[in-house]
mmCIF file of C-alpha atoms in Angstrom:
data_model
loop_
_atom_site.group_PDB
_atom_site.id
_atom_site.type_symbol
_atom_site.label_atom_id
_atom_site.label_comp_id
_atom_site.label_asym_id
_atom_site.label_seq_id
_atom_site.Cartn_x
_atom_site.Cartn_y
_atom_site.Cartn_z
ATOM 1 C CA MET N 136 83.494 106.059 109.087
ATOM 2 C CA SER N 137 87.138 105.654 109.898
ATOM 3 C CA ASN N 138 88.352 102.717 111.913
ATOM 4 C CA ASP N 139 89.362 104.975 114.788
ATOM 5 C CA GLU N 140 86.504 107.479 114.935
ATOM 6 C CA SER N 141 83.138 107.280 116.607
ATOM 7 C CA ALA N 142 79.992 108.804 115.127
ATOM 8 C CA GLY N 143 80.413 111.806 117.426
ATOM 9 C CA ASP N 144 83.913 112.523 116.112
ATOM 10 C CA ILE N 145 83.042 112.717 112.407
ATOM 11 C CA GLN N 146 84.499 115.735 110.680
ATOM 12 C CA SER N 147 83.021 117.421 107.627
ATOM 13 C CA VAL N 148 84.166 115.514 104.538
ATOM 14 C CA ASP N 149 84.438 116.495 100.874
ATOM 15 C CA LEU N 150 85.668 114.438 97.920
ATOM 16 C CA PRO N 151 89.029 116.202 97.417
ATOM 17 C CA ALA N 152 89.755 115.528 101.112
ATOM 18 C CA VAL N 153 88.897 111.856 100.591
ATOM 19 C CA SER N 154 91.256 111.601 97.599
ATOM 20 C CA THR N 155 94.012 113.274 99.601
ATOM 21 C CA ALA N 156 93.416 110.866 102.513
ATOM 22 C CA ILE N 157 93.627 107.901 100.120
ATOM 23 C CA ALA N 158 96.904 109.179 98.655
ATOM 24 C CA SER N 159 98.338 109.811 102.117
ATOM 25 C CA THR N 160 97.429 106.309 103.298
ATOM 26 C CA LEU N 161 98.855 104.683 100.160
ATOM 27 C CA SER N 162 102.050 106.704 100.481
ATOM 28 C CA THR N 163 102.483 105.335 104.007
ATOM 29 C CA LEU N 164 101.571 101.755 103.058
ATOM 30 C CA PHE N 165 103.718 101.682 99.908
ATOM 31 C CA PRO N 166 106.971 103.582 100.396
ATOM 32 C CA ALA N 167 108.317 101.979 97.179
ATOM 33 C CA PHE N 168 106.160 104.391 95.169
ATOM 34 C CA VAL N 169 108.312 107.411 94.371
ATOM 35 C CA SER N 170 105.166 109.490 93.902
ATOM 36 C CA VAL N 171 101.586 109.120 95.159
ATOM 37 C CA GLN N 172 99.178 111.793 93.924
ATOM 38 C CA ALA N 173 95.486 112.530 94.445
ATOM 39 C CA MET N 174 93.603 113.609 91.321
ATOM 40 C CA PRO N 175 96.561 115.229 89.519
ATOM 41 C CA ASP N 176 96.102 117.387 86.415
ATOM 42 C CA GLN N 177 97.126 115.852 83.084
ATOM 43 C CA GLY N 178 100.369 117.830 83.012
ATOM 44 C CA GLU N 179 101.270 116.587 86.475
ATOM 45 C CA ILE N 180 100.573 112.978 85.447
ATOM 46 C CA MET N 181 103.051 113.151 82.578
ATOM 47 C CA ASP N 182 105.764 114.417 84.938
ATOM 48 C CA LEU N 183 105.329 111.828 87.713
ATOM 49 C CA PRO N 184 108.527 110.000 88.632
ATOM 50 C CA VAL N 185 108.017 106.226 88.565
ATOM 51 C CA PRO N 186 107.149 103.887 90.137
ATOM 52 C CA ALA N 187 104.095 105.963 90.943
ATOM 53 C CA VAL N 188 100.415 105.735 91.712
ATOM 54 C CA PHE N 189 97.770 108.342 91.227
ATOM 55 C CA ILE N 190 94.182 108.310 92.400
ATOM 56 C CA ASP N 191 91.299 109.365 90.200
ATOM 57 C CA LEU N 192 87.612 109.739 91.006
ATOM 58 C CA GLU N 193 85.718 108.175 88.098
ATOM 59 C CA GLN N 194 82.069 108.147 89.122
ATOM 60 C CA ILE N 195 79.655 109.411 91.773
ATOM 61 C CA GLU N 196 76.186 107.973 92.387
ATOM 62 C CA PRO N 197 73.677 108.459 95.194
ATOM 63 C CA ALA N 198 73.820 106.039 98.128
ATOM 64 C CA PRO N 199 71.191 105.309 100.797
ATOM 65 C CA ASP N 200 70.649 108.114 103.293
ATOM 66 C CA PRO N 201 72.543 107.258 106.501
ATOM 67 C CA GLY N 202 70.133 109.291 108.645
ATOM 68 C CA THR N 203 72.937 111.379 110.128
ATOM 69 C CA GLY N 204 72.362 114.605 108.199
ATOM 70 C CA GLN N 205 75.244 113.755 105.874
ATOM 71 C CA SER N 206 74.904 113.071 102.151
ATOM 72 C CA ALA N 207 75.936 109.568 101.149
ATOM 73 C CA VAL N 208 77.493 108.994 97.731
ATOM 74 C CA ARG N 209 78.848 105.829 96.147
ATOM 75 C CA CYS N 210 82.142 106.676 94.476
ATOM 76 C CA ARG N 211 84.204 104.701 91.996
ATOM 77 C CA PHE N 212 87.888 105.357 92.588
ATOM 78 C CA CYS N 213 90.776 104.188 90.445
ATOM 79 C CA ALA N 214 94.418 103.874 91.402
ATOM 80 C CA TYR N 215 96.703 103.939 88.371
ATOM 81 C CA LEU N 216 99.961 102.135 89.092
ATOM 82 C CA LEU N 217 102.796 103.235 86.818
ATOM 83 C CA ILE N 218 106.219 101.799 86.172
ATOM 84 C CA GLY N 219 108.798 102.319 83.449
ATOM 85 C CA PRO N 220 109.282 99.468 80.962
ATOM 86 C CA GLU N 221 113.050 99.787 81.387
ATOM 87 C CA CYS N 222 112.771 98.669 85.017
ATOM 88 C CA GLN N 223 114.252 95.178 85.404
ATOM 89 C CA GLY N 224 111.460 92.686 86.119
ATOM 90 C CA HIS N 225 108.756 95.337 85.701
ATOM 91 C CA THR N 226 106.006 92.785 84.961
ATOM 92 C CA ARG N 227 106.630 90.866 88.179
ATOM 93 C CA LEU N 228 107.133 94.043 90.207
ATOM 94 C CA LEU N 229 103.917 95.588 88.925
ATOM 95 C CA GLY N 230 102.047 92.343 89.613
ATOM 96 C CA SER N 231 103.266 92.468 93.212
ATOM 97 C CA MET N 232 102.246 96.112 93.529
ATOM 98 C CA VAL N 233 98.765 95.410 92.143
ATOM 99 C CA THR N 234 98.113 92.477 94.469
ATOM 100 C CA ALA N 235 99.396 94.474 97.455
ATOM 101 C CA MET N 236 97.079 97.334 96.474
ATOM 102 C CA ILE N 237 94.104 94.955 96.297
ATOM 103 C CA ALA N 238 94.965 93.570 99.738
ATOM 104 C CA ALA N 239 95.282 97.107 101.139
ATOM 105 C CA LEU N 240 91.731 97.938 100.047
ATOM 106 C CA ARG N 241 90.226 95.349 102.389
ATOM 107 C CA GLU N 242 88.273 97.116 105.166
ATOM 108 C CA GLN N 243 89.959 100.413 104.205
ATOM 109 C CA CYS N 244 88.186 103.637 105.208
ATOM 110 C CA TRP N 245 91.172 106.023 104.766
ATOM 111 C CA GLY N 246 90.536 107.774 108.102
ATOM 112 C CA VAL N 247 87.431 109.569 106.772
ATOM 113 C CA SER N 248 83.696 109.113 107.152
ATOM 114 C CA ALA N 249 83.262 106.197 104.744
ATOM 115 C CA GLU N 250 82.259 102.582 104.491
ATOM 116 C CA PRO N 251 85.022 100.074 103.720
ATOM 117 C CA ALA N 252 86.319 99.970 100.151
ATOM 118 C CA GLU N 253 84.846 97.302 97.858
ATOM 119 C CA PHE N 254 87.340 95.997 95.287
ATOM 120 C CA VAL N 255 85.897 95.994 91.733
ATOM 121 C CA GLU N 256 88.685 95.068 89.299
ATOM 122 C CA ALA N 257 92.356 95.296 88.414
ATOM 123 C CA MET N 258 93.736 95.136 84.880
ATOM 124 C CA PRO N 259 96.347 96.458 82.483
ATOM 125 C CA ASP N 260 95.248 99.918 81.403
ATOM 126 C CA GLY N 261 95.855 101.669 78.096
ATOM 127 C CA SER N 262 93.073 104.224 78.431
ATOM 128 C CA ARG N 263 95.342 107.226 78.998
ATOM 129 C CA PRO N 264 97.414 108.141 75.923
ATOM 130 C CA GLU N 265 99.689 110.395 77.982
ATOM 131 C CA LEU N 266 100.964 107.238 79.713
ATOM 132 C CA ASP N 267 101.740 105.211 76.571
ATOM 133 C CA ASN N 268 105.463 105.194 77.397
ATOM 134 C CA LEU N 269 104.798 103.458 80.753
ATOM 135 C CA VAL N 270 103.440 100.119 81.916
ATOM 136 C CA VAL N 271 100.114 100.898 83.616
ATOM 137 C CA TRP N 272 97.650 98.871 85.661
ATOM 138 C CA SER N 273 94.444 100.216 87.137
ATOM 139 C CA VAL N 274 92.863 99.070 90.388
ATOM 140 C CA ARG N 275 89.233 100.139 90.844
ATOM 141 C CA TRP N 276 87.046 100.109 93.916
ATOM 142 C CA ASP N 277 83.665 101.425 95.009
ATOM 143 C CA GLN N 278 83.175 103.153 98.311
ATOM 144 C CA VAL N 279 80.307 104.915 100.067
ATOM 145 C CA ILE N 280 81.487 108.288 101.365
ATOM 146 C CA TYR N 281 79.535 110.435 103.823
ATOM 147 C CA LEU N 282 79.780 114.107 102.864
ATOM 148 C CA GLY N 283 79.214 117.028 105.206
ATOM 149 C CA GLU N 284 78.841 117.042 108.951
ATOM 150 C CA ALA N 285 76.761 114.645 110.999
ATOM 151 C CA SER N 286 73.867 116.473 112.621
ATOM 152 C CA TRP N 287 73.471 113.958 115.445
ATOM 153 C CA ASP N 288 76.606 113.908 117.545
ATOM 154 C CA TRP N 289 75.259 111.370 120.045
ATOM 155 C CA ALA N 290 75.751 113.839 122.885
ATOM 156 C CA ASP N 291 74.134 112.398 126.003
ATOM 157 C CA SER N 292 72.411 114.986 128.140
ATOM 158 C CA THR N 293 70.199 112.565 130.095
ATOM 159 C CA GLY N 294 72.721 110.279 131.731
ATOM 160 C CA LEU N 295 70.634 107.350 130.512
ATOM 161 C CA THR N 296 71.511 104.669 127.971
ATOM 162 C CA LEU N 297 69.218 103.760 125.102
ATOM 163 C CA LEU N 298 69.225 100.035 124.357
ATOM 164 C CA VAL N 299 67.466 98.430 121.408
ATOM 165 C CA GLY N 300 65.956 94.980 121.071
ATOM 166 C CA ILE N 301 64.739 93.516 117.796
ATOM 167 C CA SER N 302 61.393 91.743 117.691
ATOM 168 C CA PRO N 303 60.516 88.979 118.420
ATOM 169 C CA GLU N 304 63.417 88.783 120.947
ATOM 170 C CA VAL N 305 62.124 91.530 123.243
ATOM 171 C CA GLY N 306 61.118 91.567 126.871
ATOM 172 C CA PRO N 307 62.815 90.896 130.205
ATOM 173 C CA GLU N 308 64.182 87.489 129.170
ATOM 174 C CA TYR N 309 66.075 89.086 126.242
ATOM 175 C CA ILE N 310 67.559 92.159 127.937
ATOM 176 C CA GLN N 311 71.072 90.657 127.702
ATOM 177 C CA ASP N 312 70.664 90.713 123.870
ATOM 178 C CA TYR N 313 69.738 94.411 123.665
ATOM 179 C CA PHE N 314 72.391 96.684 122.186
ATOM 180 C CA ASP N 315 73.453 100.307 122.169
ATOM 181 C CA PRO N 316 72.594 101.669 118.677
ATOM 182 C CA LYS N 317 75.591 104.021 118.744
ATOM 183 C CA GLU N 318 77.975 101.091 119.204
ATOM 184 C CA ARG N 319 76.200 99.081 116.512
ATOM 185 C CA LEU N 320 76.408 102.034 114.078
ATOM 186 C CA ASP N 321 80.107 102.420 114.875
ATOM 187 C CA GLU N 322 80.672 98.692 114.252
ATOM 188 C CA LEU N 323 78.727 98.688 110.973
ATOM 189 C CA SER N 324 80.413 101.799 109.632
ATOM 190 C CA THR N 325 83.917 100.540 110.429
ATOM 191 C CA GLY N 326 83.255 97.042 109.176
ATOM 192 C CA ARG N 327 83.439 95.428 112.638
ATOM 193 C CA THR N 328 80.482 93.183 113.397
#
């Protein structure tokens, strides 16, 4: 879930929209990248002006059901950071870009219905022959994405508040420790605890 949305404000999400949101966020965070692309075709990759970054979706696995009516999937994303070898100080510059990218992943939800990104690895990358004329690093992260629309919008038609206590701390002497499950879900999904 995004850092600025509540469970009732979740919009329907699909994976191309997530990739576009990632690219948009990275473009804002890293104006030094001449080009930031989400899942470009191979022909587009070869024509990217550098320095550039493009986002690829590498893997999708099931994730635990969030109980909201949405489908949860664990995705492995990769950001390929590209720079030309003719660029003065390209090794140092690319190292700075990679570490900044890793830092940007922390608690990042990209403004979509997702759990915070979990950094996996960063390394020099020679896996794409079409990029052999460039210096390339890849930064990978896993992230649980919630697809579709939430079926429970938390609309309150009773005017009452549901509070939850966790056993064994229940009863009148523990009422101050009870919590609103909507707020707790919002905190957990945005990484605030």
